[in-house]
Amino acid sequence: MRHIILATLIIFASGCRKTSYPVHGTILEIRHKSNEFLIHHDEIPGFMMAMTMPFKLADSLDIYRFVIGDSLKFRLEMKEEKAFAASFQLLGKGTLPESDNIWDDEYSPLEIGEIFANATFLDLDSHNVSLSDSDGKFRFISYIFTRCPMPNMCPAVVVKNRYLAETFAETVEIEFILISFDYIYDTPSMMKSNYSSPTKSYPNMKFYSSVGHLNDIFMLAGQSFVSFWGVDENDIGHSLRSVIIDPERRLMMAYEGTEWRAEAAERDIRSLLKAYH
């Protein structure tokens, strides 16, 4: 039954006004293993601001035709449970943006078993909430932003967390925390308008805003090995990773990108809870 619910939620979360969008951008990375391009793209009018993000490629595309720095036109095809790029046209060479390295020693990614620093954010009612407030519980932490419209990225992460929150609704030893790294646009009221419904259904599901807590989001994201950039320029690029931390804030497990399965995370959580009790 939960598998049916999860599929339904994905379909609901990915509703779009159109099914295909023209895109112009420049290839920053070619990921052969996952069949993706990391592309810095221009604004997609009526759908998405300019940003850097990975695009899944149509199965028919010959990925070896392209190189880093290629300027492209293509179609972003939106399906119910995924989005992919197709119909590529090579335009020439594009301009590679300078990448901001947000990390320094203070914000370096943690290894398994290392302890997260405390960090403070805002809940949906604009109250300060610290990571230490939930010490004594496991935490499943993910990073999102509200303006990410790709169904297989941030919305998919929200759906998977909702599945987990429902699955562990009667388990008081774990919380599911989703933090926005858009420290300008994603105010508590903006996040509340997007996410108040699941928090009412599942009190163990928390959404936090990083507005006014810039150092906290850079620190916690850095320790989680999550990168983001371009917030001030309204040209966001980001990676995605979810982490499990234990009651003492030690890093226990990590889930890269958005390809992880909620059912696999469920099994891992059950194993961790069993080991601690």
mmCIF file of C-alpha atoms in Angstrom, residues 58-275:
data_model
loop_
_atom_site.group_PDB
_atom_site.id
_atom_site.type_symbol
_atom_site.label_atom_id
_atom_site.label_comp_id
_atom_site.label_asym_id
_atom_site.label_seq_id
_atom_site.Cartn_x
_atom_site.Cartn_y
_atom_site.Cartn_z
ATOM 1 C CA ALA A 58 16.932 10.916 -23.355
ATOM 2 C CA ASP A 59 18.039 7.321 -23.849
ATOM 3 C CA SER A 60 18.428 7.907 -27.590
ATOM 4 C CA LEU A 61 21.003 10.709 -27.178
ATOM 5 C CA ASP A 62 24.647 9.964 -27.993
ATOM 6 C CA ILE A 63 26.349 11.540 -24.972
ATOM 7 C CA TYR A 64 29.761 11.246 -26.656
ATOM 8 C CA ARG A 65 28.816 13.832 -29.311
ATOM 9 C CA PHE A 66 29.257 16.637 -26.788
ATOM 10 C CA VAL A 67 32.070 18.130 -24.711
ATOM 11 C CA ILE A 68 32.307 20.459 -21.726
ATOM 12 C CA GLY A 69 31.738 24.062 -22.789
ATOM 13 C CA ASP A 70 29.301 23.266 -25.599
ATOM 14 C CA SER A 71 26.481 25.790 -25.930
ATOM 15 C CA LEU A 72 23.188 24.026 -26.589
ATOM 16 C CA LYS A 73 19.520 24.389 -27.352
ATOM 17 C CA PHE A 74 17.306 21.508 -26.265
ATOM 18 C CA ARG A 75 13.845 20.556 -25.062
ATOM 19 C CA LEU A 76 13.088 19.787 -21.434
ATOM 20 C CA GLU A 77 10.416 17.089 -21.534
ATOM 21 C CA MET A 78 8.281 16.883 -18.399
ATOM 22 C CA LYS A 79 6.666 13.549 -17.608
ATOM 23 C CA GLU A 80 4.656 12.528 -14.557
ATOM 24 C CA GLU A 81 7.514 11.004 -12.591
ATOM 25 C CA LYS A 82 10.603 12.371 -14.298
ATOM 26 C CA ALA A 83 12.027 15.027 -16.570
ATOM 27 C CA PHE A 84 14.633 14.551 -19.277
ATOM 28 C CA ALA A 85 16.448 16.574 -21.931
ATOM 29 C CA ALA A 86 16.068 15.759 -25.625
ATOM 30 C CA SER A 87 16.331 17.235 -29.144
ATOM 31 C CA PHE A 88 19.776 18.780 -28.620
ATOM 32 C CA GLN A 89 21.153 21.345 -31.055
ATOM 33 C CA LEU A 90 24.811 22.395 -30.792
ATOM 34 C CA LEU A 91 25.225 26.178 -31.077
ATOM 35 C CA GLY A 92 28.961 26.532 -30.523
ATOM 36 C CA LYS A 93 31.051 27.266 -27.454
ATOM 37 C CA GLY A 94 29.489 28.843 -24.381
ATOM 38 C CA THR A 95 30.918 30.795 -21.456
ATOM 39 C CA LEU A 96 31.758 28.726 -18.396
ATOM 40 C CA PRO A 97 30.703 30.561 -15.216
ATOM 41 C CA GLU A 98 33.173 30.927 -12.401
ATOM 42 C CA SER A 99 32.278 28.479 -9.672
ATOM 43 C CA ASP A 100 32.117 29.773 -6.112
ATOM 44 C CA ASN A 101 33.811 27.459 -3.671
ATOM 45 C CA ILE A 102 31.802 27.875 -0.483
ATOM 46 C CA TRP A 103 33.914 25.500 1.552
ATOM 47 C CA ASP A 104 36.710 26.280 3.943
ATOM 48 C CA ASP A 105 38.051 24.229 6.826
ATOM 49 C CA GLU A 106 35.191 25.262 9.112
ATOM 50 C CA TYR A 107 32.598 23.942 6.678
ATOM 51 C CA SER A 108 34.366 20.816 5.433
ATOM 52 C CA PRO A 109 32.300 17.663 4.779
ATOM 53 C CA LEU A 110 32.160 15.217 7.671
ATOM 54 C CA GLU A 111 33.145 11.575 7.623
ATOM 55 C CA ILE A 112 30.944 8.800 9.025
ATOM 56 C CA GLY A 113 30.990 9.016 12.825
ATOM 57 C CA GLU A 114 31.975 12.692 13.002
ATOM 58 C CA ILE A 115 29.727 15.119 14.862
ATOM 59 C CA PHE A 116 27.714 17.912 13.244
ATOM 60 C CA ALA A 117 27.983 21.384 14.714
ATOM 61 C CA ASN A 118 24.832 22.937 16.099
ATOM 62 C CA ALA A 119 22.913 25.177 13.700
ATOM 63 C CA THR A 120 19.839 27.373 14.054
ATOM 64 C CA PHE A 121 17.094 28.089 11.510
ATOM 65 C CA LEU A 122 13.480 29.306 11.433
ATOM 66 C CA ASP A 123 10.467 27.023 11.566
ATOM 67 C CA LEU A 124 7.272 27.718 9.609
ATOM 68 C CA ASP A 125 6.068 30.062 12.367
ATOM 69 C CA SER A 126 9.302 32.112 12.282
ATOM 70 C CA HIS A 127 10.562 30.734 15.590
ATOM 71 C CA ASN A 128 14.227 29.913 16.042
ATOM 72 C CA VAL A 129 14.865 26.185 16.109
ATOM 73 C CA SER A 130 18.259 24.583 16.637
ATOM 74 C CA LEU A 131 19.546 21.193 15.640
ATOM 75 C CA SER A 132 20.377 20.611 19.295
ATOM 76 C CA ASP A 133 16.669 20.928 20.144
ATOM 77 C CA SER A 134 16.168 17.438 18.721
ATOM 78 C CA ASP A 135 19.286 15.876 20.247
ATOM 79 C CA GLY A 136 18.349 12.474 21.630
ATOM 80 C CA LYS A 137 16.602 11.569 18.358
ATOM 81 C CA PHE A 138 17.782 10.403 14.973
ATOM 82 C CA ARG A 139 17.446 13.035 12.260
ATOM 83 C CA PHE A 140 17.045 12.494 8.508
ATOM 84 C CA ILE A 141 18.155 15.800 6.951
ATOM 85 C CA SER A 142 17.586 16.892 3.344
ATOM 86 C CA TYR A 143 18.174 20.170 1.498
ATOM 87 C CA ILE A 144 15.719 21.789 -0.920
ATOM 88 C CA PHE A 145 14.408 25.106 -2.220
ATOM 89 C CA THR A 146 10.828 25.948 -3.100
ATOM 90 C CA ARG A 147 11.417 27.256 -6.631
ATOM 91 C CA CYS A 148 12.933 23.984 -7.862
ATOM 92 C CA PRO A 149 10.223 22.740 -10.254
ATOM 93 C CA MET A 150 11.945 19.595 -11.548
ATOM 94 C CA PRO A 151 9.845 16.630 -10.367
ATOM 95 C CA ASN A 152 12.865 14.345 -10.013
ATOM 96 C CA MET A 153 14.854 16.800 -7.863
ATOM 97 C CA CYS A 154 13.671 18.802 -4.815
ATOM 98 C CA PRO A 155 9.990 17.801 -5.184
ATOM 99 C CA ALA A 156 11.047 14.140 -5.294
ATOM 100 C CA VAL A 157 13.106 14.615 -2.126
ATOM 101 C CA VAL A 158 10.037 16.081 -0.396
ATOM 102 C CA VAL A 159 7.883 13.158 -1.550
ATOM 103 C CA LYS A 160 10.398 10.597 -0.265
ATOM 104 C CA ASN A 161 10.622 12.357 3.083
ATOM 105 C CA ARG A 162 6.844 12.398 3.300
ATOM 106 C CA TYR A 163 6.778 8.654 2.677
ATOM 107 C CA LEU A 164 9.339 8.145 5.450
ATOM 108 C CA ALA A 165 7.505 10.482 7.824
ATOM 109 C CA GLU A 166 4.299 8.514 7.252
ATOM 110 C CA THR A 167 6.106 5.205 7.661
ATOM 111 C CA PHE A 168 7.616 6.281 10.994
ATOM 112 C CA ALA A 169 4.662 8.370 12.167
ATOM 113 C CA GLU A 170 4.427 6.385 15.411
ATOM 114 C CA THR A 171 8.190 6.354 16.006
ATOM 115 C CA VAL A 172 9.175 9.214 18.303
ATOM 116 C CA GLU A 173 12.904 8.481 17.994
ATOM 117 C CA ILE A 174 13.324 10.090 14.544
ATOM 118 C CA GLU A 175 12.480 13.343 12.765
ATOM 119 C CA PHE A 176 12.621 14.229 9.068
ATOM 120 C CA ILE A 177 14.052 17.705 8.531
ATOM 121 C CA LEU A 178 14.060 19.558 5.202
ATOM 122 C CA ILE A 179 16.046 22.797 5.101
ATOM 123 C CA SER A 180 15.887 25.380 2.316
ATOM 124 C CA PHE A 181 19.232 26.785 1.234
ATOM 125 C CA ASP A 182 17.512 29.710 -0.536
ATOM 126 C CA TYR A 183 18.240 32.175 2.253
ATOM 127 C CA ILE A 184 16.646 35.091 0.372
ATOM 128 C CA TYR A 185 13.365 33.872 -1.137
ATOM 129 C CA ASP A 186 12.331 30.978 1.115
ATOM 130 C CA THR A 187 11.011 32.854 4.125
ATOM 131 C CA PRO A 188 9.033 30.941 6.749
ATOM 132 C CA SER A 189 5.784 32.250 5.252
ATOM 133 C CA MET A 190 6.828 31.159 1.750
ATOM 134 C CA MET A 191 7.736 27.701 3.007
ATOM 135 C CA LYS A 192 4.531 27.518 5.022
ATOM 136 C CA SER A 193 2.474 28.206 1.905
ATOM 137 C CA ASN A 194 4.239 25.307 0.182
ATOM 138 C CA TYR A 195 4.650 22.760 2.957
ATOM 139 C CA SER A 196 2.141 23.327 5.758
ATOM 140 C CA SER A 197 -0.049 20.409 4.653
ATOM 141 C CA PRO A 198 2.444 17.565 5.238
ATOM 142 C CA THR A 199 3.564 19.023 8.565
ATOM 143 C CA LYS A 200 -0.038 18.969 9.795
ATOM 144 C CA SER A 201 -0.400 15.334 8.779
ATOM 145 C CA TYR A 202 3.038 14.283 10.024
ATOM 146 C CA PRO A 203 4.387 16.212 13.038
ATOM 147 C CA ASN A 204 7.695 14.354 12.639
ATOM 148 C CA MET A 205 8.274 16.172 9.320
ATOM 149 C CA LYS A 206 9.931 19.587 9.732
ATOM 150 C CA PHE A 207 10.634 22.349 7.210
ATOM 151 C CA TYR A 208 13.155 25.054 8.102
ATOM 152 C CA SER A 209 14.027 28.390 6.509
ATOM 153 C CA SER A 210 17.603 29.674 6.424
ATOM 154 C CA VAL A 211 16.612 33.346 6.037
ATOM 155 C CA GLY A 212 18.720 35.359 8.475
ATOM 156 C CA HIS A 213 20.851 32.298 9.250
ATOM 157 C CA LEU A 214 23.387 32.421 6.446
ATOM 158 C CA ASN A 215 26.338 31.052 8.397
ATOM 159 C CA ASP A 216 24.213 28.181 9.732
ATOM 160 C CA ILE A 217 23.089 26.971 6.307
ATOM 161 C CA PHE A 218 26.600 27.184 4.838
ATOM 162 C CA MET A 219 28.010 25.330 7.827
ATOM 163 C CA LEU A 220 25.415 22.539 8.008
ATOM 164 C CA ALA A 221 25.244 22.071 4.233
ATOM 165 C CA GLY A 222 29.027 22.034 4.042
ATOM 166 C CA GLN A 223 29.305 19.409 6.736
ATOM 167 C CA SER A 224 26.635 17.399 4.864
ATOM 168 C CA PHE A 225 28.676 17.647 1.628
ATOM 169 C CA VAL A 226 25.895 19.657 -0.043
ATOM 170 C CA SER A 227 26.887 22.564 -2.269
ATOM 171 C CA PHE A 228 24.802 25.474 -3.539
ATOM 172 C CA TRP A 229 25.606 28.807 -5.131
ATOM 173 C CA GLY A 230 24.077 31.782 -6.942
ATOM 174 C CA VAL A 231 21.373 32.574 -4.373
ATOM 175 C CA ASP A 232 22.257 36.277 -4.277
ATOM 176 C CA GLU A 233 22.329 36.434 -8.081
ATOM 177 C CA ASN A 234 18.963 34.623 -8.384
ATOM 178 C CA ASP A 235 20.824 32.024 -10.446
ATOM 179 C CA ILE A 236 20.869 28.971 -8.174
ATOM 180 C CA GLY A 237 22.953 25.872 -8.697
ATOM 181 C CA HIS A 238 23.113 23.030 -6.214
ATOM 182 C CA SER A 239 23.866 19.429 -5.452
ATOM 183 C CA LEU A 240 21.586 17.196 -3.398
ATOM 184 C CA ARG A 241 22.369 14.833 -0.551
ATOM 185 C CA SER A 242 20.425 13.552 2.444
ATOM 186 C CA VAL A 243 22.046 12.412 5.681
ATOM 187 C CA ILE A 244 21.072 10.482 8.792
ATOM 188 C CA ILE A 245 22.529 11.717 12.064
ATOM 189 C CA ASP A 246 22.219 9.901 15.367
ATOM 190 C CA PRO A 247 20.979 11.218 18.749
ATOM 191 C CA GLU A 248 24.460 12.664 19.426
ATOM 192 C CA ARG A 249 24.566 14.354 15.975
ATOM 193 C CA ARG A 250 27.055 11.880 14.524
ATOM 194 C CA LEU A 251 26.880 11.252 10.786
ATOM 195 C CA MET A 252 25.615 7.703 10.269
ATOM 196 C CA MET A 253 24.582 7.384 6.611
ATOM 197 C CA ALA A 254 24.329 9.511 3.461
ATOM 198 C CA TYR A 255 22.197 9.307 0.310
ATOM 199 C CA GLU A 256 23.579 10.964 -2.802
ATOM 200 C CA GLY A 257 21.503 13.024 -5.214
ATOM 201 C CA THR A 258 17.886 12.058 -5.765
ATOM 202 C CA GLU A 259 18.296 8.506 -7.045
ATOM 203 C CA TRP A 260 18.034 6.908 -3.605
ATOM 204 C CA ARG A 261 14.920 4.903 -2.857
ATOM 205 C CA ALA A 262 12.715 5.700 0.103
ATOM 206 C CA GLU A 263 12.244 1.989 0.771
ATOM 207 C CA ALA A 264 16.013 1.511 1.092
ATOM 208 C CA ALA A 265 16.248 4.450 3.497
ATOM 209 C CA GLU A 266 13.378 2.930 5.466
ATOM 210 C CA ARG A 267 15.303 -0.318 5.890
ATOM 211 C CA ASP A 268 18.429 1.576 6.973
ATOM 212 C CA ILE A 269 16.474 3.579 9.534
ATOM 213 C CA ARG A 270 14.881 0.443 10.979
ATOM 214 C CA SER A 271 18.328 -1.131 11.314
ATOM 215 C CA LEU A 272 19.730 1.939 13.071
ATOM 216 C CA LEU A 273 16.781 2.178 15.449
ATOM 217 C CA LYS A 274 17.097 -1.508 16.264
ATOM 218 C CA ALA A 275 20.835 -1.151 16.917
#
